[in-house]
CSV table of C-alpha atoms in Angstrom, one decimal:
chain,number,residue,atom,x,y,z
A,1,UNK,CA,5.9,32.5,-22.8
A,2,UNK,CA,5.2,36.2,-23.5
A,3,UNK,CA,3.4,35.4,-26.9
A,4,UNK,CA,1.4,32.7,-25.5
A,5,UNK,CA,0.2,35.5,-22.5
A,6,UNK,CA,-0.6,38.1,-25.4
A,7,UNK,CA,-2.5,35.2,-27.3
A,8,UNK,CA,-4.6,34.4,-24.3
A,9,UNK,CA,-5.5,38.0,-23.7
A,10,UNK,CA,-6.5,38.5,-27.1
A,11,UNK,CA,-9.2,35.9,-26.9
A,12,UNK,CA,-12.7,37.0,-27.0
A,13,UNK,CA,-13.7,37.8,-23.2
A,14,UNK,CA,-15.7,34.6,-23.0
A,15,UNK,CA,-15.2,32.6,-20.0
A,16,UNK,CA,-16.8,29.6,-21.4
A,17,UNK,CA,-14.4,29.3,-24.4
A,18,UNK,CA,-11.5,29.9,-22.0
A,19,UNK,CA,-12.7,27.1,-19.7
A,20,UNK,CA,-13.1,24.7,-22.7
A,21,UNK,CA,-9.6,25.5,-24.1
A,22,UNK,CA,-8.1,24.9,-20.6
A,23,UNK,CA,-9.8,21.6,-20.4
A,24,UNK,CA,-9.1,20.7,-23.6
A,25,UNK,CA,-5.3,21.4,-22.9
A,26,UNK,CA,-5.5,19.5,-19.8
A,27,UNK,CA,-7.0,16.3,-21.5
A,28,UNK,CA,-4.1,16.6,-24.3
A,29,UNK,CA,-1.7,16.5,-21.5
A,30,UNK,CA,-3.0,13.5,-20.1
A,31,UNK,CA,-3.3,11.5,-23.4
A,32,UNK,CA,0.1,12.4,-24.2
A,33,UNK,CA,1.6,11.5,-20.8
A,34,UNK,CA,0.0,8.3,-20.7
A,35,UNK,CA,1.0,7.3,-24.2
A,36,UNK,CA,4.7,8.4,-23.3
A,37,UNK,CA,4.7,6.2,-20.2
A,38,UNK,CA,3.4,3.5,-22.2
A,39,UNK,CA,6.3,3.6,-24.4
A,40,UNK,CA,8.7,3.3,-21.7
A,41,UNK,CA,9.0,-0.3,-21.0
A,42,UNK,CA,12.2,-0.1,-19.0
A,43,UNK,CA,10.2,1.2,-16.3
A,44,UNK,CA,8.1,-1.0,-14.0
A,45,UNK,CA,4.4,-1.1,-14.0
A,46,UNK,CA,4.0,-0.2,-10.5
A,47,UNK,CA,6.1,3.3,-11.0
A,48,UNK,CA,4.3,3.8,-14.4
A,49,UNK,CA,0.8,3.5,-12.5
A,50,UNK,CA,2.2,5.6,-9.7
A,51,UNK,CA,3.2,8.5,-12.0
A,52,UNK,CA,-0.1,8.2,-14.3
A,53,UNK,CA,-2.2,8.8,-10.9
A,54,UNK,CA,0.3,11.6,-9.5
A,55,UNK,CA,-0.4,13.4,-13.0
A,56,UNK,CA,-4.1,12.7,-13.0
A,57,UNK,CA,-4.5,14.2,-9.5
A,58,UNK,CA,-1.8,17.3,-10.4
A,59,UNK,CA,-4.1,17.7,-13.5
A,60,UNK,CA,-7.2,18.1,-11.8
A,61,UNK,CA,-5.9,20.5,-9.1
A,62,UNK,CA,-4.4,22.7,-12.0
A,63,UNK,CA,-7.8,22.4,-13.9
A,64,UNK,CA,-9.8,23.6,-10.5
A,65,UNK,CA,-7.4,26.4,-10.0
A,66,UNK,CA,-7.7,27.6,-13.7
A,67,UNK,CA,-11.5,27.7,-13.7
A,68,UNK,CA,-11.8,29.4,-10.6
A,69,UNK,CA,-9.1,32.2,-11.9
A,70,UNK,CA,-11.2,32.1,-15.2
A,71,UNK,CA,-14.4,32.8,-13.4
A,72,UNK,CA,-13.0,35.0,-10.6
A,73,UNK,CA,-15.1,38.1,-11.6
A,74,UNK,CA,-18.3,36.0,-11.6
A,75,UNK,CA,-17.4,34.7,-8.3
A,76,UNK,CA,-16.7,38.0,-6.6
A,77,UNK,CA,-20.1,39.3,-7.7
A,78,UNK,CA,-21.8,36.4,-5.7
A,79,UNK,CA,-19.4,36.5,-2.7
A,80,UNK,CA,-22.1,37.5,-0.1
A,81,UNK,CA,-24.4,34.8,-1.4
A,82,UNK,CA,-21.6,32.3,-1.2
A,83,UNK,CA,-21.3,33.5,2.3
A,84,UNK,CA,-24.7,33.1,3.1
A,85,UNK,CA,-24.9,29.5,1.4
A,86,UNK,CA,-21.5,28.1,2.9
A,87,UNK,CA,-23.2,26.4,5.8
A,88,UNK,CA,-25.7,24.8,3.7
A,89,UNK,CA,-22.7,23.5,1.6
A,90,UNK,CA,-20.9,22.5,4.5
A,91,UNK,CA,-23.8,20.4,5.8
A,92,UNK,CA,-24.6,18.9,2.5
A,93,UNK,CA,-21.2,18.1,1.4
A,94,UNK,CA,-19.8,17.0,4.7
A,95,UNK,CA,-18.7,13.7,3.5
A,96,UNK,CA,-16.8,15.2,0.6
A,97,UNK,CA,-15.2,17.7,2.8
A,98,UNK,CA,-14.0,15.0,5.0
A,99,UNK,CA,-12.9,13.0,2.1
A,100,UNK,CA,-10.8,15.9,0.7
A,101,UNK,CA,-9.5,16.6,4.2
A,102,UNK,CA,-8.4,12.9,4.4
A,103,UNK,CA,-6.5,13.1,0.9
A,104,UNK,CA,-4.8,16.2,2.2
A,105,UNK,CA,-3.8,14.4,5.6
A,106,UNK,CA,-2.5,11.4,3.4
A,107,UNK,CA,-0.4,14.1,1.2
A,108,UNK,CA,1.1,15.7,3.8
A,109,UNK,CA,1.9,12.9,6.0
A,110,UNK,CA,2.9,10.8,3.2
A,111,UNK,CA,1.1,7.9,4.8
A,112,UNK,CA,1.1,5.5,1.8
A,113,UNK,CA,1.4,5.8,-2.2
A,114,UNK,CA,0.8,3.3,-5.3
A,115,UNK,CA,2.0,-0.1,-4.6
A,116,UNK,CA,2.0,0.2,-0.7
A,117,UNK,CA,0.3,-2.6,1.4
A,118,UNK,CA,-1.7,-0.9,4.2
A,119,UNK,CA,-4.3,-1.8,6.9
A,120,UNK,CA,-7.0,0.5,7.8
A,121,UNK,CA,-9.5,-0.9,10.4
A,122,UNK,CA,-10.7,-4.3,8.9
A,123,UNK,CA,-9.5,-3.4,5.2
A,124,UNK,CA,-5.9,-4.6,4.1
A,125,UNK,CA,-4.3,-4.8,0.9
A,126,UNK,CA,-2.0,-3.2,-2.0
A,127,UNK,CA,-3.0,0.2,-2.9
A,128,UNK,CA,-3.3,0.3,-6.7
A,129,UNK,CA,-5.4,3.8,-7.2
A,130,UNK,CA,-5.5,7.0,-5.4
A,131,UNK,CA,-8.0,9.9,-6.1
A,132,UNK,CA,-8.9,13.0,-4.0
A,133,UNK,CA,-12.0,11.4,-2.6
A,134,UNK,CA,-11.0,7.4,-2.4
A,135,UNK,CA,-8.3,5.1,-2.1
A,136,UNK,CA,-8.6,1.7,-4.1
A,137,UNK,CA,-6.8,-1.5,-2.9
A,138,UNK,CA,-6.5,-5.0,-4.1
A,139,UNK,CA,-7.7,-7.1,-1.0
A,140,UNK,CA,-5.1,-9.4,0.4
A,141,UNK,CA,-6.5,-12.0,3.1
A,142,UNK,CA,-8.9,-13.3,3.9
A,143,UNK,CA,-7.6,-13.1,7.3
A,144,UNK,CA,-4.6,-11.1,8.8
A,145,UNK,CA,-2.1,-13.9,8.5
A,146,UNK,CA,-3.0,-14.6,4.8
A,147,UNK,CA,-0.9,-13.1,2.1
A,148,UNK,CA,-2.7,-13.9,-0.9
A,149,UNK,CA,-4.9,-11.5,-3.3
A,150,UNK,CA,-8.3,-12.6,-2.9
A,151,UNK,CA,-9.2,-11.1,-6.4
A,152,UNK,CA,-11.2,-8.5,-4.7
A,153,UNK,CA,-11.0,-4.3,-5.4
A,154,UNK,CA,-12.0,-2.5,-2.3
A,155,UNK,CA,-12.3,1.3,-2.5
A,156,UNK,CA,-12.9,3.2,0.6
A,157,UNK,CA,-13.2,6.8,1.3
A,158,UNK,CA,-10.5,9.0,2.3
A,159,UNK,CA,-12.4,10.5,5.3
A,160,UNK,CA,-11.5,7.2,6.8
A,161,UNK,CA,-8.0,8.1,7.4
A,162,UNK,CA,-9.2,10.9,9.8
A,163,UNK,CA,-10.7,8.5,12.4
A,164,UNK,CA,-8.8,4.9,12.1
A,165,UNK,CA,-4.9,4.1,12.7
A,166,UNK,CA,-3.5,3.1,9.8
A,167,UNK,CA,-0.8,0.4,9.5
A,168,UNK,CA,1.7,0.2,6.5
A,169,UNK,CA,3.2,-3.3,6.3
A,170,UNK,CA,5.9,-2.4,4.0
A,171,UNK,CA,7.3,1.0,5.1
A,172,UNK,CA,11.0,-0.4,5.1
A,173,UNK,CA,10.9,-0.7,1.2
A,174,UNK,CA,11.9,-3.8,-0.8
A,175,UNK,CA,13.0,-5.8,2.3
A,176,UNK,CA,10.6,-6.1,5.1
A,177,UNK,CA,10.5,-8.0,8.6
A,178,UNK,CA,7.9,-10.6,8.7
A,179,UNK,CA,6.6,-12.9,11.4
A,180,UNK,CA,5.4,-16.5,10.9
A,181,UNK,CA,3.5,-18.0,13.7
A,182,UNK,CA,3.7,-21.8,14.4
A,183,UNK,CA,1.5,-23.3,16.8
A,184,UNK,CA,2.9,-26.4,18.7
A,185,UNK,CA,1.6,-28.8,21.5
A,186,UNK,CA,3.4,-28.7,24.6
A,187,UNK,CA,3.3,-32.7,24.5
A,188,UNK,CA,5.7,-32.5,21.5
A,189,UNK,CA,9.2,-31.9,21.6
A,190,UNK,CA,9.1,-28.1,21.6
A,191,UNK,CA,12.9,-27.3,21.8
A,192,UNK,CA,13.5,-29.5,18.8
A,193,UNK,CA,10.7,-27.7,16.9
A,194,UNK,CA,12.6,-24.7,17.7
A,195,UNK,CA,15.6,-26.0,16.3
A,196,UNK,CA,14.1,-27.5,13.1
A,197,UNK,CA,12.2,-24.0,12.5
A,198,UNK,CA,15.1,-21.6,12.9
A,199,UNK,CA,17.4,-24.1,10.6
A,200,UNK,CA,14.6,-24.0,7.9
A,201,UNK,CA,14.6,-20.3,8.2
A,202,UNK,CA,18.3,-20.0,7.8
A,203,UNK,CA,18.4,-22.3,4.8
A,204,UNK,CA,15.8,-20.4,2.9
A,205,UNK,CA,16.8,-16.6,3.8
A,206,UNK,CA,20.5,-17.4,3.2
A,207,UNK,CA,20.5,-16.2,-0.4
A,208,UNK,CA,19.2,-12.7,0.2
A,209,UNK,CA,20.4,-12.6,4.0
A,210,UNK,CA,23.3,-10.0,3.1
A,211,UNK,CA,21.4,-7.9,0.8
A,212,UNK,CA,18.6,-7.5,3.4
A,213,UNK,CA,21.5,-6.5,6.2
A,214,UNK,CA,22.9,-3.8,3.6
A,215,UNK,CA,19.3,-2.6,3.0
A,216,UNK,CA,18.4,-2.0,6.6
A,217,UNK,CA,21.7,-0.4,7.3
A,218,UNK,CA,21.2,2.2,4.5
A,219,UNK,CA,17.6,2.9,5.9
A,220,UNK,CA,19.4,3.6,9.2
A,221,UNK,CA,21.5,6.1,7.7
A,222,UNK,CA,18.7,8.0,5.8
A,223,UNK,CA,16.1,7.8,8.0
A,224,UNK,CA,18.0,8.0,11.5
A,225,UNK,CA,15.8,5.0,13.0
A,226,UNK,CA,16.7,1.7,14.5
A,227,UNK,CA,16.0,-1.3,12.2
A,228,UNK,CA,15.7,-4.8,13.4
A,229,UNK,CA,18.1,-7.6,12.9
A,230,UNK,CA,17.7,-9.4,9.5
A,231,UNK,CA,18.9,-12.9,11.1
A,232,UNK,CA,16.3,-15.3,11.6
A,233,UNK,CA,15.0,-15.4,15.3
A,234,UNK,CA,12.6,-17.6,17.3
A,235,UNK,CA,10.6,-16.4,20.3
A,236,UNK,CA,8.4,-18.8,22.6
A,237,UNK,CA,5.2,-18.0,24.0
A,238,UNK,CA,2.8,-20.2,26.1
A,239,UNK,CA,-0.7,-19.7,24.9
A,240,UNK,CA,-2.4,-22.4,27.3
A,241,UNK,CA,-1.5,-25.4,29.0
A,242,UNK,CA,-1.7,-27.1,25.5
A,243,UNK,CA,-0.1,-24.9,22.9
A,244,UNK,CA,3.2,-23.0,22.8
A,245,UNK,CA,3.7,-20.6,20.0
A,246,UNK,CA,6.9,-20.3,17.9
A,247,UNK,CA,7.1,-16.6,16.6
A,248,UNK,CA,9.8,-16.7,13.8
A,249,UNK,CA,11.1,-13.2,12.4
A,250,UNK,CA,12.6,-12.9,9.4
A,251,UNK,CA,13.6,-10.2,7.0
A,252,UNK,CA,12.5,-11.2,3.3
A,253,UNK,CA,12.0,-9.3,0.0
A,254,UNK,CA,8.7,-7.6,0.1
A,255,UNK,CA,7.2,-9.3,-3.0
A,256,UNK,CA,8.6,-12.6,-2.0
A,257,UNK,CA,6.9,-12.8,1.5
A,258,UNK,CA,4.2,-15.6,0.8
A,259,UNK,CA,6.7,-17.7,-1.0
A,260,UNK,CA,9.2,-17.6,1.6
A,261,UNK,CA,7.0,-18.3,4.4
A,262,UNK,CA,5.3,-21.5,2.6
A,263,UNK,CA,9.0,-22.6,1.7
A,264,UNK,CA,9.8,-22.5,5.3
A,265,UNK,CA,6.7,-24.2,6.6
A,266,UNK,CA,7.0,-26.8,4.1
A,267,UNK,CA,10.7,-27.3,5.3
A,268,UNK,CA,9.6,-27.4,9.2
A,269,UNK,CA,6.7,-29.7,8.6
A,270,UNK,CA,8.7,-32.3,7.0
A,271,UNK,CA,11.3,-32.3,9.4
A,272,UNK,CA,9.2,-32.4,12.3
A,273,UNK,CA,6.4,-34.7,11.2
A,274,UNK,CA,8.0,-36.8,8.8
A,275,UNK,CA,5.9,-39.2,6.8
A,276,UNK,CA,5.1,-42.2,8.8
A,277,UNK,CA,4.7,-45.5,7.7
A,278,UNK,CA,1.4,-47.3,7.9
A,279,UNK,CA,0.4,-48.5,11.1
A,280,UNK,CA,0.0,-52.4,11.6
A,281,UNK,CA,-3.9,-52.3,11.7
A,282,UNK,CA,-3.8,-50.3,8.3
A,283,UNK,CA,-1.7,-52.7,6.5
A,284,UNK,CA,-3.1,-55.4,4.5
A,285,UNK,CA,-3.4,-58.5,6.5
A,286,UNK,CA,-3.1,-60.8,3.3
């Protein structure tokens, strides 16, 4: 380390040269790290993407600090001028400053990270990229009750974090609590529908119920929070004089939410609305 320091001080007093060397070193570290991650197939793609984004942001911050240190003398000479134009910069770069503030807020609050599923205002999706100014998500929808990717990438400024409430759908980790809503006519046998729905949920969730229970218990011990029961439960809500809503709450693996929901709904519809034979007026009179 001492030899490196002496070599650095021995360089010509040329700030441009030092800046170029700093940037070249940062780029080299970035390239080598990306190649090293690419040669680690045993690490999940999501984890490698998270490390890559964190490294990129760390190198960017290191580069900014290094450039400020290199040009500190020049910056000191224009300190008075900087104070004079500070207000103009604040006005001109108001949105950039807000984005940086939003990024700082996200980092300090640990609001979300790569791979998390979030909802911010009317935006909803899985986070795939985070920079100091923006966040990019793969949209999930098209409505709130849908859980499929729409194929659209949405990039929003981090300044939105300062003025909107953020919802993180998968804060419990690999297992999440999911609610499935099934509307049923009051003219139908509502209690029978409830019985069929809860049985369908128990059948589908049985293979991972114990693992989900252990996961939730671990969360309680680690974060000192109360976690909901993982056993399937149904609550009834009368919407109006025609419809009653069955709200089914289940614990499911985060990556299988859509699959589990569809499996339960198919089983419910097959049992509650079985295929009916054609009526007499639909049969062939011949």
